[in-house]
Amino acid sequence: MSKKVAFLQGNEAAAHGAIYAGCNFFAGYPITPSTEVAEVCSIELPKLGGKFIQMEDEIGAMAAILGASLAGSKVLTSTSGPGLSLKQELIGYGCIAEIPCVIYNVMRGGPSTGMPTGPSQSDVMSAKWGTHGDHPAICLVPASVQETYEEIIRAFNLAEKYRTPVMVMPDEIVAHMRERIVFPEPGEVEVVPRKAPTVPPEQYKPYDTSFGDVPPLASFGTGYKFHVTGLNKMQDGFPTTKAEIVQAEEERQVRKVNANVDDIVTFEEYLLDDAEVVVVAYGSTSRSARYAVNAAREQGIKAGMFRIKTFWPFPDKQIKALAQKVKGFIVPEMNLGMASLEIERNVQGKAPVLSIGRVDGEPINPDQIIAKIKEVK
């Protein structure tokens, strides 16, 4: 039997991927250029017994998905730059209270309202540093419509597995381009269920570390009563200011992600076996980078591409290894050097890092990348 195929936008694929992953609750607020996600969810979720709600603003939307997640739903919200800024306080709440959820953010020009219809890649630092305090961060950056579908499924899996908010951040080009997509059959792609408690309600503690760095999460309304707060807390969920407990809790929450980078971090290596110059790219910019690498090879330049698929945790180990053997890095991105900072942190001066930053609402083209490759060569 042939598989179902369709010609979809990235945003449409994201909504369908979320539903495949088991999403049954969406709350959001319309914002260019992510509104199509809400539109598809408003049509498809009610057909499956799911819930769609348009909230009064982005803050309310984020609060709604946190509440629905605590009640046992798999939840999604979609937004773009200014909306992400409004969500940040409650994203931090989701981190400290360890509430699984997926935030789909289409990167557009900024800061503030910037260019609502122009592409950008300038929200990637917000995914890690947008909230105050220390917290874990997982952020995925797909480069195609098919990959958007697949990565949002992975985002739901990671959110449930590590009990944390997960962000998916396509740039506007990926979100609005249309490509052929092949839908997997039910059960073909793994869908990770939430880890439920194995103790009776009277023994349950929502942050019981005897079960590991990711404690099981009960659902409200199932007989389990527990306390949830944005304050530093004890294993029973109630607030504490005891220094040793706060320190251990903060470290555990970061550790549950940082200790599992090999499970979380994904990337693509293209023509890197003998590469002397490496283009590090992500999102739609990686498509120009691939073209540029092929063109450079035709001109006798040993170029290759390292494509970031998981921006946070950053692929530190892979970049450090490349720095030991290449002559230089080119980092094209639709911002003024955000990934470049992370590359420089890992390269530690072992090779030059040349940034191509563009924030005028136009994509980075292959010719710009080829010119930089020749500078290193």
Tab-separated table of C-alpha atoms in Angstrom:
chain	number	residue	atom	x	y	z
A	1	MET	CA	0.000	0.000	0.000
A	2	SER	CA	1.409	3.381	-0.997
A	3	LYS	CA	1.794	5.983	1.711
A	4	LYS	CA	-0.247	9.152	1.899
A	5	VAL	CA	1.513	12.174	0.435
A	6	ALA	CA	0.585	15.847	0.397
A	7	PHE	CA	1.856	19.241	-0.744
A	8	LEU	CA	2.004	21.298	2.445
A	9	GLN	CA	3.424	24.396	4.046
A	10	GLY	CA	5.849	23.908	6.896
A	11	ASN	CA	3.286	25.317	9.325
A	12	GLU	CA	0.625	22.902	8.106
A	13	ALA	CA	3.064	20.006	8.429
A	14	ALA	CA	3.827	21.087	11.992
A	15	ALA	CA	0.168	20.862	12.980
A	16	HIS	CA	-0.244	17.427	11.410
A	17	GLY	CA	2.986	16.209	13.016
A	18	ALA	CA	1.781	17.372	16.419
A	19	ILE	CA	-1.440	15.430	15.990
A	20	TYR	CA	0.527	12.314	15.007
A	21	ALA	CA	2.525	12.752	18.232
A	22	GLY	CA	-0.675	12.683	20.241
A	23	CYS	CA	-1.324	16.395	20.685
A	24	ASN	CA	-4.886	16.825	21.903
A	25	PHE	CA	-4.840	20.414	23.173
A	26	PHE	CA	-3.826	23.624	21.407
A	27	ALA	CA	-3.995	27.135	22.804
A	28	GLY	CA	-2.689	30.096	20.886
A	29	TYR	CA	-3.160	33.590	19.579
A	30	PRO	CA	-2.951	34.516	15.880
A	31	ILE	CA	0.387	36.011	14.857
A	32	THR	CA	2.185	36.243	11.535
A	33	PRO	CA	3.884	34.074	10.314
A	34	SER	CA	2.698	31.099	12.407
A	35	THR	CA	-1.094	31.417	12.230
A	36	GLU	CA	-1.562	28.457	9.878
A	37	VAL	CA	-0.662	26.103	12.736
A	38	ALA	CA	-3.618	27.386	14.745
A	39	GLU	CA	-5.868	27.244	11.683
A	40	VAL	CA	-5.120	23.572	11.016
A	41	CYS	CA	-5.422	22.642	14.695
A	42	SER	CA	-8.779	24.441	14.922
A	43	ILE	CA	-10.087	22.207	12.139
A	44	GLU	CA	-8.415	18.883	12.890
A	45	LEU	CA	-8.294	18.605	16.700
A	46	PRO	CA	-12.084	18.697	17.279
A	47	LYS	CA	-12.489	15.848	14.787
A	48	LEU	CA	-10.322	13.696	17.076
A	49	GLY	CA	-11.886	14.751	20.351
A	50	GLY	CA	-9.115	17.259	21.047
A	51	LYS	CA	-9.473	20.852	22.191
A	52	PHE	CA	-8.626	24.086	20.406
A	53	ILE	CA	-8.830	27.413	22.176
A	54	GLN	CA	-7.904	30.888	20.985
A	55	MET	CA	-6.824	32.831	24.045
A	56	GLU	CA	-6.946	36.570	24.663
A	57	ASP	CA	-3.191	36.908	24.260
A	58	GLU	CA	0.079	34.994	24.117
A	59	ILE	CA	0.453	34.968	27.896
A	60	GLY	CA	-2.945	33.349	28.335
A	61	ALA	CA	-2.128	30.799	25.621
A	62	MET	CA	1.031	29.702	27.407
A	63	ALA	CA	-0.803	29.474	30.732
A	64	ALA	CA	-3.537	27.385	29.115
A	65	ILE	CA	-1.187	24.752	27.720
A	66	LEU	CA	0.616	24.410	31.055
A	67	GLY	CA	-2.679	23.773	32.809
A	68	ALA	CA	-3.835	21.319	30.158
A	69	SER	CA	-0.528	19.458	30.347
A	70	LEU	CA	-0.864	19.065	34.115
A	71	ALA	CA	-4.293	17.581	33.451
A	72	GLY	CA	-2.698	14.931	31.241
A	73	SER	CA	-2.918	16.399	27.737
A	74	LYS	CA	-0.167	16.586	25.156
A	75	VAL	CA	-0.065	20.301	24.384
A	76	LEU	CA	1.078	22.745	21.718
A	77	THR	CA	1.156	26.483	21.225
A	78	SER	CA	2.437	28.377	18.192
A	79	THR	CA	3.788	31.895	17.972
A	80	SER	CA	6.412	34.203	16.495
A	81	GLY	CA	8.966	36.682	17.873
A	82	PRO	CA	6.893	39.198	19.889
A	83	GLY	CA	4.601	36.411	21.079
A	84	LEU	CA	7.590	34.388	22.245
A	85	SER	CA	8.724	37.389	24.278
A	86	LEU	CA	5.337	37.518	25.993
A	87	LYS	CA	5.419	33.795	26.750
A	88	GLN	CA	8.840	33.829	28.409
A	89	GLU	CA	7.744	34.218	32.036
A	90	LEU	CA	5.444	31.212	31.776
A	91	ILE	CA	8.024	29.226	29.809
A	92	GLY	CA	10.238	29.697	32.849
A	93	TYR	CA	7.356	28.471	35.011
A	94	GLY	CA	7.079	25.398	32.794
A	95	CYS	CA	10.794	24.774	33.257
A	96	ILE	CA	10.918	25.015	37.059
A	97	ALA	CA	7.615	23.147	37.518
A	98	GLU	CA	8.777	20.575	34.912
A	99	ILE	CA	5.646	20.638	32.766
A	100	PRO	CA	5.922	18.943	29.329
A	101	CYS	CA	4.836	21.190	26.447
A	102	VAL	CA	5.839	22.152	22.913
A	103	ILE	CA	6.263	25.749	21.740
A	104	TYR	CA	6.395	26.202	17.964
A	105	ASN	CA	7.972	29.556	17.141
A	106	VAL	CA	8.383	30.821	13.577
A	107	MET	CA	11.377	33.154	13.451
A	108	ARG	CA	10.682	36.517	11.817
A	109	GLY	CA	12.542	39.825	11.778
A	110	GLY	CA	12.899	41.687	15.066
A	111	PRO	CA	13.334	42.959	17.713
A	112	SER	CA	9.832	44.109	18.660
A	113	THR	CA	7.424	43.826	15.720
A	114	GLY	CA	10.331	44.046	13.273
A	115	MET	CA	9.308	42.532	9.949
A	116	PRO	CA	6.225	40.327	10.447
A	117	THR	CA	6.530	38.788	6.982
A	118	GLY	CA	10.329	38.689	6.735
A	119	PRO	CA	12.451	35.627	7.582
A	120	SER	CA	14.929	35.589	10.413
A	121	GLN	CA	16.941	33.212	12.573
A	122	SER	CA	17.335	35.583	15.493
A	123	ASP	CA	15.241	33.855	18.167
A	124	VAL	CA	17.623	30.976	18.848
A	125	MET	CA	19.207	32.663	21.858
A	126	SER	CA	15.745	33.334	23.306
A	127	ALA	CA	15.192	29.582	23.401
A	128	LYS	CA	17.929	29.252	26.034
A	129	TRP	CA	18.315	32.675	27.597
A	130	GLY	CA	14.859	34.242	27.164
A	131	THR	CA	13.746	33.443	30.693
A	132	HIS	CA	15.609	34.505	33.805
A	133	GLY	CA	17.442	32.005	35.966
A	134	ASP	CA	19.038	28.678	35.163
A	135	HIS	CA	16.929	26.102	33.376
A	136	PRO	CA	17.248	23.321	30.789
A	137	ALA	CA	16.698	24.165	27.124
A	138	ILE	CA	15.825	22.027	24.110
A	139	CYS	CA	15.363	23.719	20.739
A	140	LEU	CA	15.012	22.091	17.312
A	141	VAL	CA	15.573	23.934	14.002
A	142	PRO	CA	14.113	22.058	10.991
A	143	ALA	CA	15.179	22.823	7.423
A	144	SER	CA	12.356	21.367	5.317
A	145	VAL	CA	8.641	20.710	5.417
A	146	GLN	CA	9.153	16.968	5.912
A	147	GLU	CA	11.628	17.616	8.670
A	148	THR	CA	9.252	20.057	10.367
A	149	TYR	CA	6.687	17.270	10.561
A	150	GLU	CA	9.256	14.828	11.926
A	151	GLU	CA	10.905	17.225	14.354
A	152	ILE	CA	7.683	18.306	16.018
A	153	ILE	CA	6.988	14.643	16.742
A	154	ARG	CA	10.460	14.422	18.249
A	155	ALA	CA	9.765	17.596	20.240
A	156	PHE	CA	6.733	15.992	21.845
A	157	ASN	CA	8.756	12.888	22.625
A	158	LEU	CA	11.525	14.920	24.237
A	159	ALA	CA	9.061	17.025	26.221
A	160	GLU	CA	7.493	13.917	27.711
A	161	LYS	CA	10.745	12.018	28.176
A	162	TYR	CA	12.525	14.850	29.981
A	163	ARG	CA	9.459	16.575	31.442
A	164	THR	CA	10.296	20.010	30.112
A	165	PRO	CA	9.185	22.625	27.581
A	166	VAL	CA	10.648	22.029	24.116
A	167	MET	CA	10.833	24.614	21.339
A	168	VAL	CA	10.690	24.054	17.586
A	169	MET	CA	11.995	27.085	15.677
A	170	PRO	CA	11.714	27.083	11.890
A	171	ASP	CA	12.502	30.314	10.129
A	172	GLU	CA	9.733	31.955	8.103
A	173	ILE	CA	11.012	30.468	4.843
A	174	VAL	CA	10.686	26.905	6.121
A	175	ALA	CA	7.341	27.712	7.732
A	176	HIS	CA	5.776	29.056	4.524
A	177	MET	CA	7.459	27.068	1.761
A	178	ARG	CA	5.452	24.247	0.211
A	179	GLU	CA	6.996	20.836	-0.396
A	180	ARG	CA	5.966	17.259	-0.872
A	181	ILE	CA	5.564	15.424	2.412
A	182	VAL	CA	5.153	11.709	3.053
A	183	PHE	CA	3.011	10.848	6.071
A	184	PRO	CA	4.185	7.912	8.199
A	185	GLU	CA	1.746	5.166	9.016
A	186	PRO	CA	0.311	4.990	12.546
A	187	GLY	CA	2.915	3.344	14.748
A	188	GLU	CA	5.722	3.756	12.212
A	189	VAL	CA	7.326	6.627	14.145
A	190	GLU	CA	7.826	6.190	17.876
A	191	VAL	CA	5.537	8.258	20.093
A	192	VAL	CA	6.766	8.472	23.683
A	193	PRO	CA	4.071	8.331	26.374
A	194	ARG	CA	4.239	10.252	29.610
A	195	LYS	CA	5.856	8.377	32.498
A	196	ALA	CA	3.063	7.766	34.994
A	197	PRO	CA	3.571	7.171	38.718
A	198	THR	CA	3.842	3.599	39.984
A	199	VAL	CA	2.946	4.421	43.601
A	200	PRO	CA	-0.517	4.993	45.051
A	201	PRO	CA	-1.770	8.595	45.413
A	202	GLU	CA	-1.000	8.811	49.136
A	203	GLN	CA	2.683	8.035	48.459
A	204	TYR	CA	3.105	10.219	45.379
A	205	LYS	CA	5.497	13.162	45.274
A	206	PRO	CA	5.729	15.091	41.974
A	207	TYR	CA	9.493	15.702	42.272
A	208	ASP	CA	10.592	12.444	43.894
A	209	THR	CA	14.187	11.971	42.765
A	210	SER	CA	14.305	8.374	43.939
A	211	PHE	CA	12.853	7.648	40.481
A	212	GLY	CA	15.769	9.450	38.763
A	213	ASP	CA	16.341	12.920	37.385
A	214	VAL	CA	12.948	12.851	35.625
A	215	PRO	CA	10.275	11.942	38.186
A	216	PRO	CA	6.964	10.459	36.981
A	217	LEU	CA	4.156	12.982	36.467
A	218	ALA	CA	0.607	12.243	37.566
A	219	SER	CA	-2.353	13.941	35.895
A	220	PHE	CA	-4.696	16.169	37.812
A	221	GLY	CA	-8.124	14.595	38.069
A	222	THR	CA	-6.880	11.027	38.358
A	223	GLY	CA	-6.877	10.836	42.145
A	224	TYR	CA	-3.364	12.207	42.594
A	225	LYS	CA	-3.209	15.464	44.528
A	226	PHE	CA	-0.011	17.491	44.441
A	227	HIS	CA	1.296	21.018	44.654
A	228	VAL	CA	2.708	22.950	41.697
A	229	THR	CA	4.554	26.235	42.104
A	230	GLY	CA	6.982	28.526	40.349
A	231	LEU	CA	9.032	28.713	43.513
A	232	ASN	CA	11.970	26.475	44.309
A	233	LYS	CA	10.418	23.417	45.840
A	234	MET	CA	10.878	20.216	47.779
A	235	GLN	CA	10.021	16.742	46.497
A	236	ASP	CA	6.389	17.215	47.515
A	237	GLY	CA	6.144	20.379	45.400
A	238	PHE	CA	5.865	22.811	48.288
A	239	PRO	CA	8.212	25.840	48.405
A	240	THR	CA	11.549	25.872	50.149
A	241	THR	CA	14.439	28.281	50.634
A	242	LYS	CA	16.828	25.693	52.093
A	243	ALA	CA	20.080	26.260	50.277
A	244	GLU	CA	21.082	22.628	49.847
A	245	ILE	CA	17.662	21.645	48.446
A	246	VAL	CA	17.509	24.588	46.044
A	247	GLN	CA	21.033	23.905	44.785
A	248	ALA	CA	20.352	20.209	44.228
A	249	GLU	CA	17.017	20.877	42.500
A	250	GLU	CA	18.424	23.477	40.110
A	251	GLU	CA	21.348	21.223	39.222
A	252	ARG	CA	19.064	18.224	38.656
A	253	GLN	CA	16.782	20.121	36.305
A	254	VAL	CA	19.692	21.231	34.138
A	255	ARG	CA	21.389	17.833	34.413
A	256	LYS	CA	18.392	15.888	33.086
A	257	VAL	CA	19.044	17.539	29.711
A	258	ASN	CA	22.805	18.114	29.774
A	259	ALA	CA	23.524	14.521	30.817
A	260	ASN	CA	21.562	13.234	27.832
A	261	VAL	CA	22.962	15.298	24.969
A	262	ASP	CA	23.772	12.193	22.926
A	263	ASP	CA	20.098	11.255	23.011
A	264	ILE	CA	18.871	14.782	22.279
A	265	VAL	CA	21.379	16.417	19.911
A	266	THR	CA	20.952	15.674	16.198
A	267	PHE	CA	22.878	17.015	13.219
A	268	GLU	CA	23.785	16.324	9.609
A	269	GLU	CA	27.325	15.973	8.245
A	270	TYR	CA	27.743	16.647	4.531
A	271	LEU	CA	31.049	16.038	2.711
A	272	LEU	CA	33.062	16.428	5.908
A	273	ASP	CA	35.441	13.472	5.561
A	274	ASP	CA	38.130	15.523	3.815
A	275	ALA	CA	36.734	19.036	4.295
A	276	GLU	CA	39.153	21.862	4.969
A	277	VAL	CA	36.454	24.532	5.218
A	278	VAL	CA	33.220	23.813	7.100
A	279	VAL	CA	30.003	25.744	6.646
A	280	VAL	CA	27.896	25.507	9.800
A	281	ALA	CA	24.270	26.269	9.012
A	282	TYR	CA	20.702	25.563	10.095
A	283	GLY	CA	17.159	26.063	8.866
A	284	SER	CA	16.594	27.366	5.354
A	285	THR	CA	20.111	28.819	5.263
A	286	SER	CA	21.487	25.272	5.183
A	287	ARG	CA	19.885	24.821	1.767
A	288	SER	CA	21.979	27.670	0.377
A	289	ALA	CA	24.964	26.266	2.242
A	290	ARG	CA	24.584	22.866	0.607
A	291	TYR	CA	24.486	24.476	-2.840
A	292	ALA	CA	27.555	26.558	-1.996
A	293	VAL	CA	29.502	23.541	-0.764
A	294	ASN	CA	28.741	21.649	-3.973
A	295	ALA	CA	29.796	24.658	-6.058
A	296	ALA	CA	33.023	25.022	-4.063
A	297	ARG	CA	33.818	21.343	-4.622
A	298	GLU	CA	33.407	21.851	-8.368
A	299	GLN	CA	36.033	24.591	-8.099
A	300	GLY	CA	38.448	22.285	-6.299
A	301	ILE	CA	37.862	23.596	-2.792
A	302	LYS	CA	37.385	20.948	-0.126
A	303	ALA	CA	34.299	22.348	1.562
A	304	GLY	CA	31.717	20.576	3.689
A	305	MET	CA	28.659	21.388	5.745
A	306	PHE	CA	27.715	20.707	9.330
A	307	ARG	CA	23.972	21.244	9.683
A	308	ILE	CA	22.588	21.979	13.128
A	309	LYS	CA	19.259	20.230	13.706
A	310	THR	CA	19.232	20.591	17.488
A	311	PHE	CA	20.332	24.103	18.431
A	312	TRP	CA	20.015	23.507	22.180
A	313	PRO	CA	21.754	21.661	23.636
A	314	PHE	CA	24.354	22.953	21.188
A	315	PRO	CA	26.467	20.302	19.380
A	316	ASP	CA	29.593	21.258	21.312
A	317	LYS	CA	31.329	17.899	21.012
A	318	GLN	CA	31.009	17.776	17.227
A	319	ILE	CA	32.207	21.350	16.679
A	320	LYS	CA	35.202	20.829	18.978
A	321	ALA	CA	36.177	17.727	16.998
A	322	LEU	CA	35.948	19.583	13.674
A	323	ALA	CA	38.085	22.410	15.048
A	324	GLN	CA	40.973	19.959	15.412
A	325	LYS	CA	41.188	19.244	11.694
A	326	VAL	CA	39.803	22.061	9.526
A	327	LYS	CA	41.227	25.368	8.338
A	328	GLY	CA	38.175	27.476	9.067
A	329	PHE	CA	34.450	27.804	9.678
A	330	ILE	CA	31.833	29.799	7.798
A	331	VAL	CA	28.640	30.532	9.732
A	332	PRO	CA	25.824	31.987	7.594
A	333	GLU	CA	22.675	32.934	9.495
A	334	MET	CA	19.829	35.409	9.313
A	335	ASN	CA	20.974	37.323	12.382
A	336	LEU	CA	24.154	39.168	13.310
A	337	GLY	CA	26.126	36.214	14.620
A	338	MET	CA	24.267	34.172	17.239
A	339	ALA	CA	25.435	30.698	16.242
A	340	SER	CA	28.844	32.201	15.488
A	341	LEU	CA	29.269	32.949	19.193
A	342	GLU	CA	28.672	29.307	20.053
A	343	ILE	CA	31.060	28.147	17.326
A	344	GLU	CA	33.773	30.499	18.601
A	345	ARG	CA	33.208	29.255	22.158
A	346	ASN	CA	33.909	25.703	21.014
A	347	VAL	CA	36.660	26.394	18.482
A	348	GLN	CA	38.695	28.373	21.074
A	349	GLY	CA	40.878	30.043	18.478
A	350	LYS	CA	42.005	26.826	16.773
A	351	ALA	CA	40.562	28.026	13.441
A	352	PRO	CA	39.070	31.251	12.106
A	353	VAL	CA	35.285	31.642	12.318
A	354	LEU	CA	33.813	33.883	9.617
A	355	SER	CA	30.247	35.032	10.119
A	356	ILE	CA	27.753	35.963	7.408
A	357	GLY	CA	24.986	37.920	9.114
A	358	ARG	CA	21.913	39.155	7.283
A	359	VAL	CA	18.918	40.877	8.922
A	360	ASP	CA	17.310	42.672	5.973
A	361	GLY	CA	14.540	40.149	5.447
A	362	GLU	CA	16.275	38.471	2.509
A	363	PRO	CA	17.701	34.936	2.551
A	364	ILE	CA	21.430	34.318	2.459
A	365	ASN	CA	22.294	33.188	-1.041
A	366	PRO	CA	24.927	30.654	-2.126
A	367	ASP	CA	27.150	33.305	-3.726
A	368	GLN	CA	27.650	35.010	-0.371
A	369	ILE	CA	28.721	31.724	1.172
A	370	ILE	CA	31.021	30.784	-1.712
A	371	ALA	CA	32.787	34.147	-1.412
A	372	LYS	CA	33.456	33.521	2.294
A	373	ILE	CA	34.667	30.000	1.611
A	374	LYS	CA	37.252	31.427	-0.760
A	375	GLU	CA	38.405	33.872	1.922
A	376	VAL	CA	39.288	30.976	4.206
A	377	LYS	CA	40.868	28.991	1.385
